[in-house]
Amino acid sequence: MGAALQLPAGMALAPPPWPALRQELQLHHAPALADGSPSWTLHDPVRHRFTRIDWITYEVLRRWWVADAALIAEEVNAHTTLAISAEHVQQVLEFARRNELTEPTAALPAPPRVSGLRAAATWLLHHYLFFRIPLFSPDALLQRLLPWARPLGSRSFGRATLAALLLGLLAVVWDWSAFTTQAVDMLSWRGLALYGVTLVAVKIAHEFGHAFTARHHGCRVPTMGVAFMVLWPVAYTDTSEVWRLSDARARLSVALAGVRTELTIAAWATLAWALMPDGPLRAVAFTLGTLTWVSTVAVNLSPFMRFDGYFVLCDLLDQPNLHERSFALARWWLRRVLLGWETPAPEEMAPGLRRALMAFAFVTWAYRLTLYLGIAWLVYHFAIKAVGIVLFAVELGFFIMLPVIRELKLWHAGRQGWRGSRRLRLTLGVAAAVAAAGFVPMAGHESAGAVLQPAQHLAVRLPTAAVLEKMHVQPGQQVKAGTLLLEASASAMEQRLQAAQVRIRQLQAQVAAASVDTQQQAQWGSLQKQLATARQEAVAAQEDMARLRPRAPFDGVVMAVDEAARAGGVVSPQQTLLQLAEPNRWRVVAYAGETTARALQPGDGARFVADAAPMRGLSARVVSVAPHASTVLAEPMLAQAHGGALEATSQGREWLLAQPMYRVELELLADASLSPRQWRGHAVLAQPARSAWERVWTAAAAVMVRELGF
C-alpha cells in the first residue's frame, strides 16, 4: 500500500544544489480532491507527519532522479496529460525543502552551535504552550482488547445511548430543582476534587476512544502519553497514521471517536443520576454527566486549535492541513493588499473556497491571540504575578511580534516585487493618516461603575441581639416621619436600665442623708458625682431601649423587610430588618479613575445607565468629587464578585478596591419615576480632550506603576 520513494537503479543524482529525496519517505493513495484530480498522502516516518500532495507534485516526485527542472517538466508532459513548466517543478522543489523532504546538502552552512542554556531557553519558548511526553506504546494492548471494545461502537449500542440520553434529559427537566441543588452542593473542595478526578478519567477514556477506533480501521497507534498546555497536563494519542486512510468516513470516525466516547459517558451518567438515590454514586454520576458536556463542547470541538474539532473540520471539508494552507493564503492576501506584491497564490482553488480559508485564518489568529493573552491574564491574577508578566512578555514578543518580524523579513527579501507600487503608497498614506489622527486631542468619556439609590436611605438594625415583638410596616408601605416601624425587647438592656434606676435611688438616699449627717458630709461631693454617672447610664440605657422601637426619621417608602424576621424570633445586630427610602429624590454614586476625577467639576453633565432596569440613560450632574482616592468600596454590589464592574476583594466586612478610585456623587436632573431601590449600572463621565496615543501611554504607565510599585 505504501511504496517508498526509491531512485531507479543506475541513475545518478545530480550534483548540488539539486537535493536528493530522503529514502524513508512513503506515498499512500488519498481521496480525490474537490476538482476530481487524484491526490496522495506523503508519510514522513521520522517525524511521523502526513502531508497531502496533488497530482503535479506526485508526478514531479516520481521523476526526481532526473535532477533538472526543465527535463522533469518535459518528462511529465510527455507521459501524462498534465502540461507543466519548469516553474511548477521549482515550486515542488521549494515545497520539498520547506517540508524537509530532502537530504541535507554539503553546500548548506552548518547551523551555529548554541550553548545548553540557550538551547533549553529556546526549546521552552517554542514549547511551553504545548509539548508532549510519550509514555507507552498501546498498539499490542489495543489489538488484544479490540474484540471487547468493538461492540461499544456498534449501531445498536449507539441507539441505546441515544435513548438513554433522551430519558436522562427528560428526568433532568422533570426534577430540575434537584439538579440545580446538586450543582450548588458540588461547589465545595470535595466537589472540586471529584471534578478533577472525573476530568482525568474522562479524558483517558476520550483518548482510548480515538485509539480503539483507529486500530479498528487498521491504523497503528504508536504512542499515548501526556501533553502539556501552558504546563497543564492533558492526555493525548498519536493517531496520525489515520491520514493514510483513503476513506474519508473512516478518518472522520476516528476524529469523532473521542467526542463520541465522552458524549456516551455523559448520556449514561445523566440517566444514572436520574435513577440513583442520593449518595456518593449519584454525585459521581452528576459530575460525569455535567463536566463531560462542558469539556467536549468547549475544548475538543474547537477548530482553532489542533484538537478533535480541527481534524473533523478538515475531513468534513476534505481540506487537509487546513491551518497551514489557510495561513499561507492569508499572508499572500496581506502582501497583495498592503504592498501590491503580485505573486502566485500558494495553491489554486475556487474563489469562494479561497475567501473562506482566508477568513478562517484571520478568525484563528484572533482566537489564538485572545487565548494566549487570556492565559497570561489568568496566571497573573490567580497565580504568581511575576510569572504572569513574563508569560505576557513572551507571548507578545515570541508568538505575536516574532511572526510579524519574520514576515517583514520576507517582505524585505522580495522588495523588488513591490517597491514603488501604487498599493504600497496607498497603504503608507493610510498608515500615516491613522498615526497622525492618533495625535489629535478628542473629548472622551469614562464608563464608571455606579449605583443609583434614593438620596435618603435608612437601613434599620438593632443595637444588640433582641426579640422582635412586632413589625408595624410592610414592603411598599408609605410612612410619615415619626411612624413607629417595629418593636423589640432585650432582657439584658432592660436589666441594665433597672440596675441603673436602682443605683440612682440608692445614691439619692445617700446624698440626702449626707446633707444632714455631719459624719457623711465629707462624702457628699463624691456621692453627687456617682449619682450623675448613674443618671447618665440610665439615660444611655433609655436611649438604647428607644432604639429597640425605631421611628421613621423622614417621609418615605419601605423598600424591603427581612422575611426571616418573625415576631417572637431573635434578631442579631448585624441583621438589616428593613430599609426605608425617600421616593422622589435620587443620587448616583460612581467610582472614577484619577484622570477623569481630576477634570470633573460640580455641575458637569453626566449620564447614568442601569444594567437591568427598563430605562434609557438618565441625565445627571456632578455634585461632588472626593478630594482623595479611596481603597474602600462602600457599595459592595458594585464589586465584580456581585456582578458589578469594579475589581474588589472582601476582607472581613469591608470590600477593598484593587486600585484606588475617586468617589463621585451625582444627582438626577429629572424625576426617575422608579421604585425606591438600588439600581446598579454605570455613569458616563466626561474626560478631558486627549489624543489616542496619550490615552494609551497613560494606561500603560498606570499599569506599570501599579504592578511594579514605582
XYZ file of C-alpha atoms in Angstrom:
710
model
C 0.000 0.000 0.000
C 2.829 2.413 0.800
C 5.798 2.143 -1.544
C 8.941 4.018 -0.581
C 10.256 6.680 -2.944
C 13.269 4.852 -4.407
C 15.677 6.036 -7.090
C 15.774 3.811 -10.221
C 18.852 1.608 -10.414
C 21.749 3.033 -12.350
C 20.550 6.605 -12.121
C 22.991 9.073 -10.601
C 21.984 12.080 -8.596
C 22.644 15.494 -9.988
C 25.248 17.492 -8.171
C 24.159 20.134 -5.691
C 22.218 22.341 -5.441
C 19.605 19.769 -6.588
C 18.984 17.743 -3.421
C 18.122 14.091 -3.085
C 14.850 12.924 -1.581
C 15.015 11.161 1.740
C 14.821 7.411 1.174
C 12.386 6.618 4.003
C 9.503 8.724 2.618
C 6.375 6.778 1.648
C 3.360 7.529 -0.522
C -0.217 6.380 0.104
C -3.305 6.816 -2.036
C -5.696 9.507 -0.775
C -9.216 10.633 -1.756
C -9.686 12.709 -4.889
C -9.536 16.473 -4.498
C -12.548 18.741 -4.913
C -11.847 19.169 -8.656
C -11.759 15.388 -9.180
C -7.986 15.130 -9.594
C -6.186 12.362 -7.688
C -4.164 13.012 -4.553
C -1.681 11.155 -2.382
C -0.595 11.278 1.241
C 3.140 11.677 1.820
C 4.266 9.952 5.031
C 7.414 11.094 6.819
C 8.064 8.215 9.277
C 10.925 10.014 11.019
C 8.780 12.950 12.077
C 5.585 10.847 11.855
C 3.965 13.526 9.721
C 1.446 13.156 6.885
C 1.133 15.705 4.068
C -1.455 15.669 1.244
C 0.010 16.295 -2.230
C -1.666 16.840 -5.610
C -1.139 15.160 -8.978
C 1.559 17.557 -10.202
C 3.629 17.146 -7.043
C 3.280 13.370 -7.249
C 4.461 13.201 -10.867
C 7.411 15.507 -10.162
C 8.493 13.442 -7.143
C 8.337 10.244 -9.258
C 10.864 11.785 -11.667
C 13.022 13.425 -9.025
C 16.042 11.398 -10.164
C 16.222 13.458 -13.380
C 17.548 16.300 -11.218
C 16.713 19.067 -13.690
C 13.570 21.203 -13.577
C 13.189 21.587 -17.335
C 13.785 17.901 -18.037
C 11.344 16.839 -15.301
C 8.677 19.092 -16.827
C 9.298 17.551 -20.264
C 9.013 14.018 -18.842
C 5.722 14.811 -17.075
C 4.252 16.442 -20.200
C 5.351 13.521 -22.399
C 3.970 10.686 -20.249
C 0.867 12.253 -18.644
C -1.976 14.535 -19.687
C -0.562 17.304 -17.499
C 1.000 20.421 -19.001
C 3.540 21.933 -16.611
C 6.621 24.126 -16.863
C 9.959 24.311 -15.084
C 8.418 26.869 -12.718
C 5.998 24.214 -11.459
C 8.942 21.916 -10.767
C 10.748 24.693 -8.907
C 7.662 25.175 -6.739
C 7.713 21.473 -5.871
C 11.425 21.804 -5.062
C 10.696 24.660 -2.664
C 7.869 22.622 -1.146
C 10.248 19.678 -0.583
C 12.873 21.871 1.036
C 10.344 23.705 3.190
C 8.898 20.430 4.495
C 12.357 18.851 4.990
C 11.726 16.079 2.450
C 15.247 16.289 1.018
C 18.615 15.124 2.281
C 20.816 17.914 3.712
C 23.491 19.042 1.249
C 27.101 19.917 1.944
C 26.590 23.279 0.307
C 24.329 24.395 3.115
C 26.107 26.063 6.034
C 26.058 24.192 9.292
C 23.742 25.701 11.875
C 25.538 27.654 14.578
C 26.153 25.857 17.818
C 24.332 27.182 20.827
C 25.004 26.693 24.481
C 22.981 24.255 26.512
C 21.286 27.034 28.489
C 20.355 28.948 25.346
C 19.102 25.786 23.669
C 16.952 24.988 26.698
C 15.566 28.542 26.745
C 14.788 28.353 23.026
C 13.057 24.997 23.475
C 10.994 26.385 26.348
C 9.907 29.392 24.301
C 8.833 27.136 21.453
C 7.125 24.515 23.565
C 5.883 25.967 26.842
C 2.421 26.434 25.377
C 2.282 22.862 24.119
C 4.646 19.882 24.271
C 4.216 16.114 24.522
C 5.728 13.370 26.642
C 5.068 9.863 25.229
C 4.504 7.285 27.984
C 3.893 3.917 26.322
C 3.059 2.145 23.078
C -0.515 0.789 23.347
C -0.726 -0.965 19.982
C -0.439 -4.549 21.273
C -2.840 -3.875 24.153
C -5.372 -2.321 21.796
C -5.183 -5.329 19.490
C -5.978 -7.712 22.375
C -8.825 -5.592 23.778
C -10.358 -4.587 20.447
C -12.833 -7.540 20.292
C -14.197 -6.479 23.674
C -14.398 -2.776 22.767
C -15.831 -3.171 19.265
C -19.490 -3.648 20.445
C -19.340 -0.187 22.059
C -19.072 1.305 18.585
C -21.950 -0.647 17.099
C -25.146 0.922 15.831
C -27.276 -0.918 18.377
C -25.238 0.496 21.254
C -25.455 3.936 19.652
C -29.249 3.701 19.545
C -29.333 2.578 23.191
C -27.121 5.537 24.132
C -29.430 7.957 22.325
C -32.418 6.507 24.198
C -30.518 6.850 27.499
C -29.729 10.468 26.653
C -33.361 11.341 25.942
C -34.575 9.648 29.122
C -31.877 11.339 31.183
C -32.685 14.799 29.804
C -36.395 14.261 30.466
C -35.573 13.293 34.048
C -33.423 16.404 34.485
C -36.232 18.652 33.192
C -38.747 16.860 35.418
C -36.589 17.244 38.545
C -34.785 20.473 37.662
C -34.761 21.760 41.249
C -32.887 18.674 42.467
C -30.440 19.016 39.567
C -29.638 22.651 40.394
C -29.417 21.839 44.105
C -26.873 19.130 43.307
C -24.878 21.673 41.269
C -24.731 24.034 44.246
C -23.707 21.207 46.568
C -20.774 20.394 44.271
C -19.303 23.885 44.762
C -17.028 22.760 47.585
C -13.488 21.449 47.986
C -14.816 17.908 47.937
C -16.832 18.613 44.809
C -13.889 20.277 43.058
C -11.665 17.307 43.892
C -14.295 14.974 42.428
C -14.427 17.126 39.297
C -10.640 16.855 38.970
C -10.602 13.052 39.276
C -13.543 12.779 36.880
C -11.855 15.000 34.310
C -8.750 12.792 34.312
C -10.814 9.603 33.913
C -12.981 11.056 31.132
C -10.004 12.349 29.161
C -8.281 8.959 29.387
C -11.475 7.340 28.075
C -11.550 10.006 25.350
C -8.070 9.063 24.145
C -8.813 5.343 24.228
C -11.861 6.066 22.078
C -9.543 7.512 19.429
C -7.091 4.635 19.820
C -9.624 1.788 19.554
C -11.323 3.346 16.532
C -8.000 3.886 14.756
C -6.987 0.292 15.476
C -10.383 -0.900 14.224
C -9.580 0.685 10.849
C -6.158 -0.970 10.725
C -4.045 2.012 11.761
C -1.151 1.626 14.149
C -1.211 3.688 17.366
C 2.470 4.182 18.196
C 2.232 6.204 21.406
C -0.054 7.510 24.127
C 1.091 9.962 26.704
C 0.684 13.341 28.320
C 0.707 16.696 26.553
C 1.182 19.972 28.409
C -0.655 23.173 27.517
C 0.937 26.016 29.477
C 2.190 23.338 31.879
C -1.370 21.965 32.270
C -1.375 18.184 31.617
C -3.783 16.613 29.117
C -3.802 13.093 27.683
C -3.007 12.553 24.019
C -2.981 9.714 21.487
C -0.906 9.639 18.308
C -3.384 8.683 15.571
C -1.597 10.465 12.722
C -1.489 7.219 10.696
C -5.188 7.752 10.066
C -4.201 10.201 7.317
C -3.108 7.283 5.137
C -6.715 6.042 5.016
C -8.335 6.815 1.683
C -11.853 6.534 3.130
C -12.871 9.968 4.420
C -15.661 8.431 6.551
C -13.125 6.227 8.341
C -10.908 9.218 9.120
C -13.926 11.156 10.342
C -14.992 8.309 12.640
C -11.528 8.293 14.248
C -11.561 12.076 14.682
C -15.007 11.967 16.315
C -14.312 8.889 18.440
C -13.108 10.847 21.457
C -16.077 13.198 21.422
C -18.429 10.250 20.903
C -16.877 8.461 23.884
C -17.360 11.499 26.130
C -20.925 12.079 24.991
C -21.705 8.392 25.555
C -20.379 8.655 29.107
C -22.407 11.828 29.646
C -25.620 10.235 28.353
C -25.437 7.133 30.548
C -24.251 9.163 33.555
C -27.214 11.538 33.217
C -29.612 8.591 33.179
C -27.805 7.030 36.150
C -28.202 10.289 38.098
C -31.937 10.185 37.474
C -32.281 6.567 38.657
C -29.935 6.554 41.671
C -30.838 7.596 45.216
C -28.959 10.407 46.908
C -25.434 9.418 47.850
C -21.819 9.329 46.657
C -22.607 7.337 43.496
C -25.225 9.855 42.432
C -22.699 12.668 42.967
C -20.221 10.822 40.722
C -22.903 10.364 38.057
C -23.776 14.064 38.247
C -20.112 15.014 37.837
C -19.702 12.739 34.827
C -22.904 13.982 33.234
C -22.125 17.705 33.572
C -18.358 18.013 33.258
C -18.203 15.813 30.162
C -20.611 18.010 28.206
C -18.647 21.173 29.016
C -15.200 19.748 28.252
C -16.369 18.237 24.964
C -18.127 21.299 23.572
C -15.751 23.978 24.873
C -12.416 22.275 24.161
C -12.499 19.256 21.894
C -14.829 20.666 19.236
C -12.907 23.924 18.742
C -11.421 24.052 15.195
C -8.991 26.861 16.021
C -6.509 24.647 17.866
C -5.301 21.243 16.731
C -7.916 19.328 18.713
C -10.641 16.972 17.509
C -12.748 19.775 16.073
C -9.928 20.809 13.748
C -9.447 17.327 12.290
C -13.198 16.838 11.983
C -13.443 20.088 10.032
C -10.567 19.020 7.779
C -12.363 15.771 6.972
C -15.789 17.346 6.508
C -14.383 19.916 4.079
C -11.899 17.412 2.641
C -9.224 20.054 3.137
C -6.138 18.558 4.810
C -3.573 20.771 6.550
C -6.247 23.431 6.951
C -4.288 25.661 9.320
C -1.086 25.762 7.280
C -2.873 26.306 3.967
C -5.244 28.980 5.267
C -2.381 30.820 6.984
C -0.359 30.798 3.767
C -3.337 32.201 1.837
C -3.926 34.912 4.442
C -0.284 36.021 4.311
C -0.397 36.015 0.493
C -3.545 38.170 0.581
C -1.978 40.645 3.023
C 1.051 41.046 0.749
C -1.177 41.800 -2.215
C -3.450 44.216 -0.329
C -0.796 46.078 1.661
C 2.167 46.018 -0.719
C 0.734 45.337 -4.127
C 3.080 42.346 -4.324
C 1.628 40.271 -7.136
C 2.843 36.711 -6.571
C 1.137 33.436 -7.481
C -1.287 32.096 -4.914
C 0.119 29.317 -2.706
C -2.347 26.972 -4.416
C -5.095 27.182 -6.984
C -8.675 26.826 -5.771
C -12.140 28.236 -6.309
C -12.502 31.931 -5.301
C -15.233 31.144 -2.766
C -13.147 28.470 -1.059
C -10.120 30.788 -1.037
C -12.102 33.545 0.692
C -13.475 31.062 3.240
C -9.996 29.748 4.089
C -8.605 33.270 4.478
C -11.484 34.210 6.785
C -10.822 31.053 8.794
C -7.148 32.044 9.118
C -7.955 35.521 10.456
C -10.512 34.139 12.922
C -7.980 31.536 14.091
C -5.308 34.195 14.606
C -7.739 36.330 16.616
C -8.822 33.308 18.681
C -5.261 32.296 19.471
C -4.268 35.860 20.345
C -7.203 36.076 22.759
C -6.399 32.628 24.179
C -2.686 33.334 24.723
C -3.276 36.705 26.355
C -6.128 35.239 28.401
C -3.845 32.504 29.714
C -1.273 35.112 30.738
C -4.021 37.161 32.407
C -5.286 34.148 34.371
C -1.772 33.231 35.508
C -1.140 36.835 36.507
C -4.337 37.213 38.548
C -4.660 33.752 40.072
C -1.070 32.541 40.384
C 2.263 34.347 40.517
C 2.162 37.904 39.162
C 5.817 37.825 38.102
C 5.174 34.654 36.087
C 2.122 36.284 34.501
C 4.182 39.307 33.433
C 6.860 37.033 31.950
C 4.250 34.963 30.093
C 2.641 38.109 28.741
C 6.003 39.402 27.500
C 6.870 36.025 25.943
C 3.523 35.690 24.180
C 3.591 39.278 22.963
C 7.168 39.011 21.733
C 7.546 35.407 20.631
C 4.082 34.433 19.412
C 2.973 37.813 18.032
C 5.958 40.031 17.271
C 8.337 37.312 16.043
C 5.982 36.042 13.283
C 5.464 39.664 12.243
C 9.231 40.198 12.123
C 9.666 37.068 10.016
C 7.006 38.249 7.601
C 8.663 41.674 7.387
C 11.969 39.983 6.584
C 10.241 38.111 3.773
C 8.837 41.404 2.502
C 12.317 42.891 2.564
C 13.768 39.938 0.661
C 11.146 40.322 -2.081
C 11.147 44.117 -2.156
C 11.908 44.134 -5.881
C 8.429 42.772 -6.491
C 6.535 45.530 -4.682
C 8.849 48.553 -4.380
C 7.176 51.706 -5.722
C 3.788 50.072 -6.248
C 0.629 52.142 -6.106
C -0.873 49.921 -3.412
C 2.203 50.462 -1.214
C 1.835 54.233 -1.485
C -1.832 53.921 -0.547
C -1.005 51.705 2.441
C 1.682 54.114 3.665
C -0.701 57.033 3.254
C -3.435 55.321 5.253
C -0.939 54.311 7.968
C 0.394 57.868 8.200
C -3.130 59.264 8.409
C -4.054 56.848 11.180
C -0.867 57.662 13.102
C -1.473 61.395 12.712
C -5.078 61.018 13.833
C -3.763 59.435 16.993
C -2.238 62.800 17.968
C -5.492 64.760 17.591
C -6.996 65.579 21.016
C -10.547 64.314 21.283
C -13.048 64.519 24.082
C -13.791 61.181 25.614
C -15.946 59.529 28.204
C -15.274 57.092 31.005
C -17.765 54.430 31.949
C -17.542 54.316 35.744
C -19.190 51.685 37.906
C -22.108 53.362 39.669
C -25.242 52.744 41.682
C -28.488 54.754 41.627
C -30.084 54.972 45.046
C -32.532 57.199 46.922
C -30.971 60.381 48.257
C -32.109 59.475 51.772
C -31.827 55.849 52.696
C -32.096 54.141 56.078
C -31.150 50.553 56.889
C -32.710 49.645 60.259
C -30.603 47.480 62.566
C -30.922 46.970 66.310
C -28.101 47.929 68.719
C -27.967 44.450 70.261
C -29.446 40.997 69.957
C -33.131 41.253 70.760
C -36.503 39.554 70.453
C -38.705 41.012 67.724
C -42.076 41.773 69.252
C -43.913 43.223 66.249
C -43.252 44.564 62.744
C -45.522 47.535 62.054
C -44.797 48.082 58.341
C -44.856 46.112 55.098
C -42.784 46.398 51.889
C -44.027 49.239 49.672
C -45.837 50.972 52.524
C -45.541 54.779 52.685
C -44.819 56.135 56.135
C -44.671 59.593 57.683
C -41.811 60.914 59.754
C -42.166 59.662 63.341
C -44.069 56.494 62.433
C -43.202 53.533 64.665
C -41.543 50.924 62.458
C -41.116 47.945 64.786
C -40.901 46.921 68.417
C -38.305 44.672 70.024
C -37.167 43.799 73.513
C -33.826 42.864 75.042
C -33.789 41.444 78.563
C -30.148 42.385 79.086
C -30.896 46.004 78.182
C -33.946 46.070 80.466
C -31.889 44.654 83.324
C -29.232 47.275 82.659
C -31.861 50.055 82.880
C -33.390 48.621 86.020
C -29.959 48.306 87.638
C -29.199 51.932 86.764
C -32.535 53.085 88.247
C -31.942 51.119 91.464
C -28.469 52.599 91.726
C -29.924 56.118 91.288
C -32.434 55.631 94.117
C -29.695 54.335 96.409
C -27.391 57.251 95.651
C -30.236 59.783 96.067
C -30.913 58.398 99.555
C -27.205 58.575 100.448
C -26.938 62.162 99.197
C -29.994 63.215 101.214
C -28.572 61.568 104.323
C -25.163 63.221 103.832
C -26.721 66.675 103.723
C -27.920 66.371 107.392
C -25.380 63.934 108.833
C -22.154 65.684 109.811
C -20.226 62.391 109.641
C -21.233 61.800 105.959
C -20.867 65.391 104.747
C -17.265 64.666 103.667
C -18.607 62.083 101.147
C -21.313 64.361 99.781
C -19.275 65.546 96.737
C -18.225 62.011 95.785
C -21.803 60.782 96.090
C -23.001 63.593 93.812
C -20.539 62.514 91.109
C -21.623 58.874 91.409
C -25.257 59.957 91.150
C -24.544 61.937 87.965
C -22.777 58.912 86.448
C -25.685 56.628 87.324
C -28.157 59.063 85.756
C -26.013 59.142 82.547
C -26.043 55.335 82.458
C -29.805 55.355 82.849
C -30.209 57.884 80.028
C -27.938 55.776 77.757
C -29.938 52.670 78.591
C -33.191 54.507 77.835
C -31.783 55.704 74.510
C -30.766 52.154 73.643
C -34.218 50.963 74.684
C -35.714 53.594 72.405
C -33.618 52.219 69.522
C -35.494 48.968 70.021
C -38.572 50.946 68.923
C -37.228 52.833 65.868
C -39.305 55.503 64.163
C -39.087 56.860 60.630
C -36.800 59.943 60.566
C -38.373 61.190 57.306
C -41.325 60.628 54.999
C -40.527 57.641 52.846
C -41.367 54.218 51.434
C -40.444 50.874 52.953
C -38.137 49.314 50.341
C -37.749 45.885 51.884
C -38.476 43.901 55.044
C -36.394 40.932 56.116
C -38.600 37.886 55.537
C -36.607 35.905 58.097
C -37.559 38.315 60.868
C -40.580 36.816 62.625
C -42.441 38.049 65.680
C -41.068 36.244 68.724
C -37.785 35.434 66.973
C -34.317 36.612 67.937
C -32.595 39.072 65.584
C -28.898 39.919 65.550
C -27.382 43.431 65.497
C -25.865 42.724 62.031
C -29.291 41.864 60.580
C -30.962 44.537 58.412
C -34.615 44.313 59.432
C -35.995 46.811 56.948
C -34.935 49.548 54.551
C -36.596 52.933 54.262
C -36.039 55.350 51.385
C -37.242 58.754 50.248
C -39.101 58.047 46.977
C -38.740 61.252 44.972
C -35.073 62.183 45.336
C -32.213 60.161 43.845
C -28.451 60.252 43.840
C -25.801 58.361 41.904
C -22.564 57.176 43.490
C -19.822 56.386 40.964
C -16.143 55.430 41.192
C -13.852 57.075 38.613
C -10.162 56.970 37.772
C -7.777 59.749 38.673
C -7.590 61.394 35.228
C -11.367 61.714 34.945
C -11.911 62.689 38.578
C -9.319 65.493 38.432
C -11.100 67.057 35.450
C -14.629 66.886 36.904
C -16.236 69.974 38.435
C -19.535 70.348 40.311
C -22.244 70.995 37.767
C -20.651 68.993 34.942
C -23.095 66.910 32.963
C -23.174 63.096 33.102
C -25.480 60.176 32.398
C -26.462 57.075 34.336
C -27.329 53.825 32.563
C -28.710 50.956 34.637
C -27.652 47.381 33.937
C -31.038 45.698 34.226
C -33.581 48.474 34.512
C -36.019 49.021 31.616
C -34.992 52.641 31.115
C -32.799 54.785 28.905
C -29.845 56.754 30.188
C -30.814 59.310 32.816
C -29.328 62.813 32.702
C -27.414 63.835 35.812
C -24.894 66.394 37.013
C -21.880 66.172 39.262
C -22.486 67.238 42.858
C -19.136 66.429 44.467
C -15.847 64.671 43.836
C -13.857 63.194 46.699
C -10.567 65.068 47.181
C -8.650 61.836 47.737
C -8.801 58.378 46.192
C -10.386 55.638 48.242
C -9.441 51.990 48.571
C -12.697 51.012 50.323
C -15.801 50.179 48.281
C -18.791 51.310 50.322
C -21.274 49.789 47.848
C -20.431 46.029 47.686
C -22.976 45.447 44.914
C -20.539 47.178 42.517
C -17.859 44.509 43.081
C -17.240 42.014 40.287
C -17.989 39.190 42.721
C -21.571 40.507 42.901
C -21.903 41.188 39.172
C -20.602 44.754 39.202
C -17.828 46.381 37.199
C -15.271 47.150 39.923
C -12.454 44.787 40.845
C -12.521 44.430 44.622
C -11.798 41.791 47.244
C -13.561 41.066 50.504
C -11.599 41.463 53.732
C -13.757 40.953 56.783
C -16.770 43.224 56.492
C -15.072 45.577 54.011
C -14.523 45.432 50.270
C -11.160 46.767 49.133
C -10.672 48.107 45.609
C -7.845 46.611 43.552
C -6.696 50.146 42.743
C -7.650 53.422 44.459
C -10.559 55.267 42.844
C -12.347 58.548 43.424
C -15.890 58.610 44.737
C -18.132 60.870 42.629
C -21.685 61.810 43.646
C -24.281 62.843 41.053
C -27.891 63.962 41.186
C -30.543 63.285 38.575
C -31.898 66.240 36.619
C -35.434 64.811 36.361
C -37.719 62.507 38.287
C -36.711 58.926 37.531
C -40.174 57.501 38.352
C -38.607 54.317 39.681
C -39.434 52.107 42.581
C -37.286 53.021 45.598
C -34.421 50.539 45.475
C -30.777 50.440 44.424
C -30.112 50.201 40.682
C -26.657 49.042 39.607
C -25.192 50.381 36.372
C -22.532 52.773 35.142
C -22.118 56.522 34.940
C -20.858 58.078 31.716
C -18.463 60.822 32.810
C -16.768 63.327 30.511
C -12.989 63.085 30.165
C -10.669 65.928 29.150
C -9.716 66.090 25.485
C -6.691 63.852 24.909
C -5.119 62.133 21.946
C -5.342 58.378 21.449
C -1.588 57.988 21.897
C -1.728 59.900 25.170
C -4.505 57.633 26.426
C -2.522 54.517 25.506
C 0.607 55.854 27.181
C -1.286 56.896 30.319
C -2.972 53.492 30.615
C 0.317 51.629 30.097
C 2.152 53.856 32.574
C -0.609 53.370 35.159
C -0.307 49.590 34.822
C 3.475 49.747 35.169
C 3.283 51.987 38.220
C 0.640 49.821 39.850
C 2.266 46.471 39.165
C 5.943 47.327 39.566
C 5.457 49.643 42.534
C 7.209 52.726 41.105
